[in-house]
Coordinates of C-alpha atoms in Angstrom, one line a residue:
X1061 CA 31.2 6.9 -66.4
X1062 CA 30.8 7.2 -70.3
X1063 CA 31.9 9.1 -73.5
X1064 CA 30.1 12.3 -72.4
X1065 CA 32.9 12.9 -69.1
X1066 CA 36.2 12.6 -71.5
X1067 CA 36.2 11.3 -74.9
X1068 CA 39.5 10.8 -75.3
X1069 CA 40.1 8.6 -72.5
X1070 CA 37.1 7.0 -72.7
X1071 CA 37.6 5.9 -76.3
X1072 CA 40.8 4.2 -74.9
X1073 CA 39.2 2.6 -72.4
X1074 CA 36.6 0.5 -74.2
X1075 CA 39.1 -0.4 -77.1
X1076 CA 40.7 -3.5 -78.4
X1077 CA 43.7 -2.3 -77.0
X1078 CA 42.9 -2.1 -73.4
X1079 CA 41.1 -5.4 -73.7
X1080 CA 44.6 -7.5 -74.7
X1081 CA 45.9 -5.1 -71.8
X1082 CA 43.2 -6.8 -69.6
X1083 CA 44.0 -10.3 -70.6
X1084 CA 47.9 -9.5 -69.8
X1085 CA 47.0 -8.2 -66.8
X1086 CA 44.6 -11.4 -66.3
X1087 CA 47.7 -13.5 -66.7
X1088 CA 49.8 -11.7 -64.9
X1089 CA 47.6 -11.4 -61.9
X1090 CA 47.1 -15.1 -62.0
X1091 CA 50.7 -15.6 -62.0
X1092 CA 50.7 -14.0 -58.0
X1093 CA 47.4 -15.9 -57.3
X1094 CA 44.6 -13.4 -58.3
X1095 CA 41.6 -14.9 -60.2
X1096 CA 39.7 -13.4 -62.6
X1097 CA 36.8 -12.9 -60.0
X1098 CA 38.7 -9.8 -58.9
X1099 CA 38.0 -8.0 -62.8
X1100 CA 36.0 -5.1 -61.4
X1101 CA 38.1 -4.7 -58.2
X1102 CA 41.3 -4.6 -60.6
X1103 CA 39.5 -2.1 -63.1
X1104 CA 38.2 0.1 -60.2
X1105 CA 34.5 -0.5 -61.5
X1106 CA 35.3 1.8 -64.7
X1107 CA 35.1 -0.9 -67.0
X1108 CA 31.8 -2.7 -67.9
X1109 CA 31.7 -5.8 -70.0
X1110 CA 28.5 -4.2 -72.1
X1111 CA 27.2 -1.0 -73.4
X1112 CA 24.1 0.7 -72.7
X1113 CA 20.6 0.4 -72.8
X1114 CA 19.0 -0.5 -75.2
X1115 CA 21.6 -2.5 -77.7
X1116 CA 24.1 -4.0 -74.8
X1117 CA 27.1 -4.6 -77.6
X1118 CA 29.6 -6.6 -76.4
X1119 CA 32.3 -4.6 -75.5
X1120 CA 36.1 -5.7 -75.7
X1121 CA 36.2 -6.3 -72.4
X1122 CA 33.9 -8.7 -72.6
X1123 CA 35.5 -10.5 -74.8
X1124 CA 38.6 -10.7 -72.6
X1125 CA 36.7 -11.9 -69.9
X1126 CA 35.6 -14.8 -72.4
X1127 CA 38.9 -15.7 -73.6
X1128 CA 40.4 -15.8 -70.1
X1129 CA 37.6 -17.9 -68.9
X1130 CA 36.0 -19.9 -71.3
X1131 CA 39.3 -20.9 -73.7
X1132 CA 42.0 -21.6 -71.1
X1133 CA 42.3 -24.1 -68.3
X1134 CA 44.2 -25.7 -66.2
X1135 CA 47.2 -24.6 -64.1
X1136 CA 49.7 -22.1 -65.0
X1137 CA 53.3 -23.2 -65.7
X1138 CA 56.4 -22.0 -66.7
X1139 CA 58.0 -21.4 -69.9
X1140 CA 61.3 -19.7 -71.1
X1141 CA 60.9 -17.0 -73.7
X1142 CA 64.0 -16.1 -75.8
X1143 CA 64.8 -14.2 -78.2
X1144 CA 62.0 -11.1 -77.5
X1145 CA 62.7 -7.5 -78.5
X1146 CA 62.6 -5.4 -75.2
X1147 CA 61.4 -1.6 -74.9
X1148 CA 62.0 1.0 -72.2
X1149 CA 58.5 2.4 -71.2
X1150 CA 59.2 5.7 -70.0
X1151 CA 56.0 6.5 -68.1
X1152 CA 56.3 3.5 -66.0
X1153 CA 60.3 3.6 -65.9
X1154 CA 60.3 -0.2 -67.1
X1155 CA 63.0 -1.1 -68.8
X1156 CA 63.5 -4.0 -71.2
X1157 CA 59.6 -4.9 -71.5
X1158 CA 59.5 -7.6 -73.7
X1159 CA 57.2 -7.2 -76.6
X1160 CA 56.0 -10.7 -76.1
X1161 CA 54.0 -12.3 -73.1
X1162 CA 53.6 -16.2 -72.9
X1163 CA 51.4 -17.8 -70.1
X1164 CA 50.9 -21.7 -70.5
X1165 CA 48.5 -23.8 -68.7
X1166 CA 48.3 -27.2 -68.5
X1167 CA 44.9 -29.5 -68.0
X1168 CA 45.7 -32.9 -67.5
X1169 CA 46.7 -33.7 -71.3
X1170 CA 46.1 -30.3 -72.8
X1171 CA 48.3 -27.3 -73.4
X1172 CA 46.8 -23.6 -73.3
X1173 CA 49.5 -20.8 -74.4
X1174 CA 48.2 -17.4 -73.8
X1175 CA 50.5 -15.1 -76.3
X1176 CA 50.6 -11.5 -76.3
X1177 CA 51.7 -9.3 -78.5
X1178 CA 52.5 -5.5 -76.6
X1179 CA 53.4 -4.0 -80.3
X1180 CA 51.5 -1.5 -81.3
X1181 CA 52.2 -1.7 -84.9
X1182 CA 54.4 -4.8 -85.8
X1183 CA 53.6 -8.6 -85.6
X1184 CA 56.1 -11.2 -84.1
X1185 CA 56.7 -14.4 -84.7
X1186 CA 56.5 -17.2 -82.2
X1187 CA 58.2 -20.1 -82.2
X1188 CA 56.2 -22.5 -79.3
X1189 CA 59.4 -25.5 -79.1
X1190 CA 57.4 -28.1 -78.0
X1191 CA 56.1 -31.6 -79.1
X1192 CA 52.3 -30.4 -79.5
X1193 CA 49.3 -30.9 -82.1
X1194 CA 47.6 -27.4 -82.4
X1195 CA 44.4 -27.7 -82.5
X1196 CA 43.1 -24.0 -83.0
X1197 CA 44.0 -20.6 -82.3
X1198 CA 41.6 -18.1 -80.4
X1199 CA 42.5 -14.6 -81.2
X1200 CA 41.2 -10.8 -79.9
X1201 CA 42.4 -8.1 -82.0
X1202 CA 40.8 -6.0 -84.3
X1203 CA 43.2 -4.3 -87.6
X1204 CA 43.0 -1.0 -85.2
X1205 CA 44.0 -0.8 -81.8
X1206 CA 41.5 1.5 -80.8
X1207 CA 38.3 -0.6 -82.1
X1208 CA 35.6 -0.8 -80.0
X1209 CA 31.8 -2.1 -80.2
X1210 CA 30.2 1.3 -79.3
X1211 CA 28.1 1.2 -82.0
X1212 CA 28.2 -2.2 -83.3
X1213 CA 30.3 -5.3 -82.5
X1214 CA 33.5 -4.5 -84.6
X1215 CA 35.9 -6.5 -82.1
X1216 CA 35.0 -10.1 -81.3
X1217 CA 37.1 -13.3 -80.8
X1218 CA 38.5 -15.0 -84.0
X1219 CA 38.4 -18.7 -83.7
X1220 CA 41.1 -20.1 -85.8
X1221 CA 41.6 -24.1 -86.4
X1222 CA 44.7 -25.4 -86.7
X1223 CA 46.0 -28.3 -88.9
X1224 CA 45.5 -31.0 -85.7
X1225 CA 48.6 -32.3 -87.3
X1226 CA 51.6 -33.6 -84.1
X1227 CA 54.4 -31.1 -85.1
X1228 CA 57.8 -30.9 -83.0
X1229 CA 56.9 -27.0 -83.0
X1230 CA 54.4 -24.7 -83.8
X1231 CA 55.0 -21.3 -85.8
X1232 CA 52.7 -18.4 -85.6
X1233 CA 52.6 -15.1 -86.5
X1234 CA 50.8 -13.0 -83.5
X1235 CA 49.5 -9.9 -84.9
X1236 CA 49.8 -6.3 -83.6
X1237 CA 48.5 -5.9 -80.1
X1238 CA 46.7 -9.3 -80.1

């Protein structure tokens, strides 16, 4: 499967975009008890995590794979999200999608919050009310949503550090489909 048997698509497939849609779909798998062993049965083998011979770029997907696996731990909680703007996805016949996705885990002492942001073109702020000292923020998304690394590695994770300061909440902005 590559460029050469539908452009369009493909370009879709390998893009920042459908790399946070992974990691959503990561989370939300996990959720129901799927690990993230199951990535190519989930993807029906169309996705690969590289590009071909001879520079093997990185491609989004990769990195989704690496920010699911390598920057959270621990189990999965819950966590009440107000206050989200909703859409109605009309292909799916959804209604009331929220715009945000939150998936926490907890490791013995340590908090993970996965945030997503589904907007395509607007950031959201996030509000995380809890007692916590943010050590650093780890973030895939690229300022287009339909970057990819077919030619170079455009889209990589962004590690952020935080101020590692104990604050009664934690305010971030989450850009657009990030």
């Amino acid at each position: 499967y590559c460029k050469a048997d539908d452009p369009i698509l493909y370009g879709k497939e390998v893009s920042v975009g459908a790399a946070v849609s992974l990691v959503d779909n990561y989370a939300a798998a996990n959720r129901a008890g799927l690990t993230i062993n199951n990535h190519f049965h989930i993807n029906a083998g169309a996705w690969a995590a590289l590009t071909g011979y001879p520079q093997c770029y990185r491609k989004p997907a990769f990195f989704a794979l690496k920010l699911f696996t390598t920057y959270i731990a621990g189990d999965m909680i819950t966590a009440t999200v107000t206050g989200v703007p909703t859409w109605n996805d009309e292909l799916s016949g959804e209604t009331n999608v929220p715009y945000l996705a939150c998936y926490p885990y907890k490791d013995e002492t340590s908090y993970y919050i996965l945030v997503i942001n589904r907007h395509r073109t607007q950031s959201q702020n996030v509000t995380i009310g809890k007692s916590l000292i943010p050590d650093r923020m780890v973030k895939l998304s690229s300022t287009n949503i339909n970057d990819n690394n077919e030619n170079t590695e455009l889209v990589t994770l962004q590690d952020v550090a935080l101020s590692g300061v104990e604050t009664n909440s934690c305010q971030l902005s989450i850009p657009p489909f990030s």
